[in-house]
Every structure is written in C-alpha cells, then in structure tokens.
C-alpha cells in the first residue's frame, strides 16, 4: 500500500470527510460539507486546500518543511509523502484545513483557481539534498 493510500484510508474514517472524484479531474478527493479539502493525485502527491488565511498564518512553518510546496497566490499546498511522518503532517494539516473552512466567510475564495495539480513539480528529497 502506498503512502497516499494509507493517508486516504485513515482520512476516510474521519466523520467530517466524504470521498469522491477530485474536481480537477485527477485522483480522489475528500471534502467537507462545504468544500473540497484534499486531492490525492498520485502515490505520493497530495494537494490540500488550507485557505489563504491559514497559509498566511502558518507560512513560515509551511515554507520550512521539505514535504510542503507552496504556490504563490494559491490557497492550496502540495504535500509530498516520502515517509510515515509526512502522513502525520498531512493529517495535522487536514485538521487545520477543516477548522479553517468552518470559519471562512462564505464566498471568500470562490474566484481562486483550483488545486496545484500541474502547477507544482516535486523532486524527491534525495535529489533536493544533493544525495
């Protein structure tokens, strides 16, 4: 079972999330009653809809993680799953995303583009570190 499959399986058990096709057309999505929260695009790459406010609040922490990839102007972050710790990070961020979407004013992000699929190229950590 891939890391993404393990993460999807764990998140599908959460009562606030429902599974379905991703609106971008690639992979599976988990959504809350209000919004799509997570897109599983491949065996390792996951896009997470954090909201603009949450990204601003946690920007320095997100930017400091080798598992997280930010796209300027996007309210989604891409999480690259390389190990079990990345799954735990994703689960924590999904919890933050659910809370952020519950408190987000209606219509705040309607005009923003979809997830980061095809807008992020993720290199394996070994390649980034020069290993």
Tab-separated table of C-alpha atoms in Angstrom, residues 20-24 29-32 34-39 49 76 101:
chain	number	residue	atom	x	y	z
A	20	UNK	CA	-15.359	11.360	-4.322
A	21	UNK	CA	-13.608	12.300	-7.550
A	22	UNK	CA	-11.351	15.369	-7.474
A	23	UNK	CA	-12.874	18.383	-9.227
A	24	UNK	CA	-9.592	18.911	-11.126
A	29	UNK	CA	-10.865	13.953	-3.229
A	30	UNK	CA	-12.065	14.231	0.314
A	31	UNK	CA	-14.488	17.013	1.021
A	32	UNK	CA	-16.288	18.551	3.931
A	34	UNK	CA	-18.716	22.952	2.422
A	35	UNK	CA	-15.550	22.455	0.325
A	36	UNK	CA	-13.075	20.025	-1.195
A	37	UNK	CA	-10.256	19.673	1.315
A	38	UNK	CA	-7.792	17.121	-0.099
A	39	UNK	CA	-6.902	15.826	-3.570
A	49	UNK	CA	-6.982	23.251	0.480
A	76	UNK	CA	-3.786	25.029	-1.748
A	101	UNK	CA	-13.052	26.115	6.223
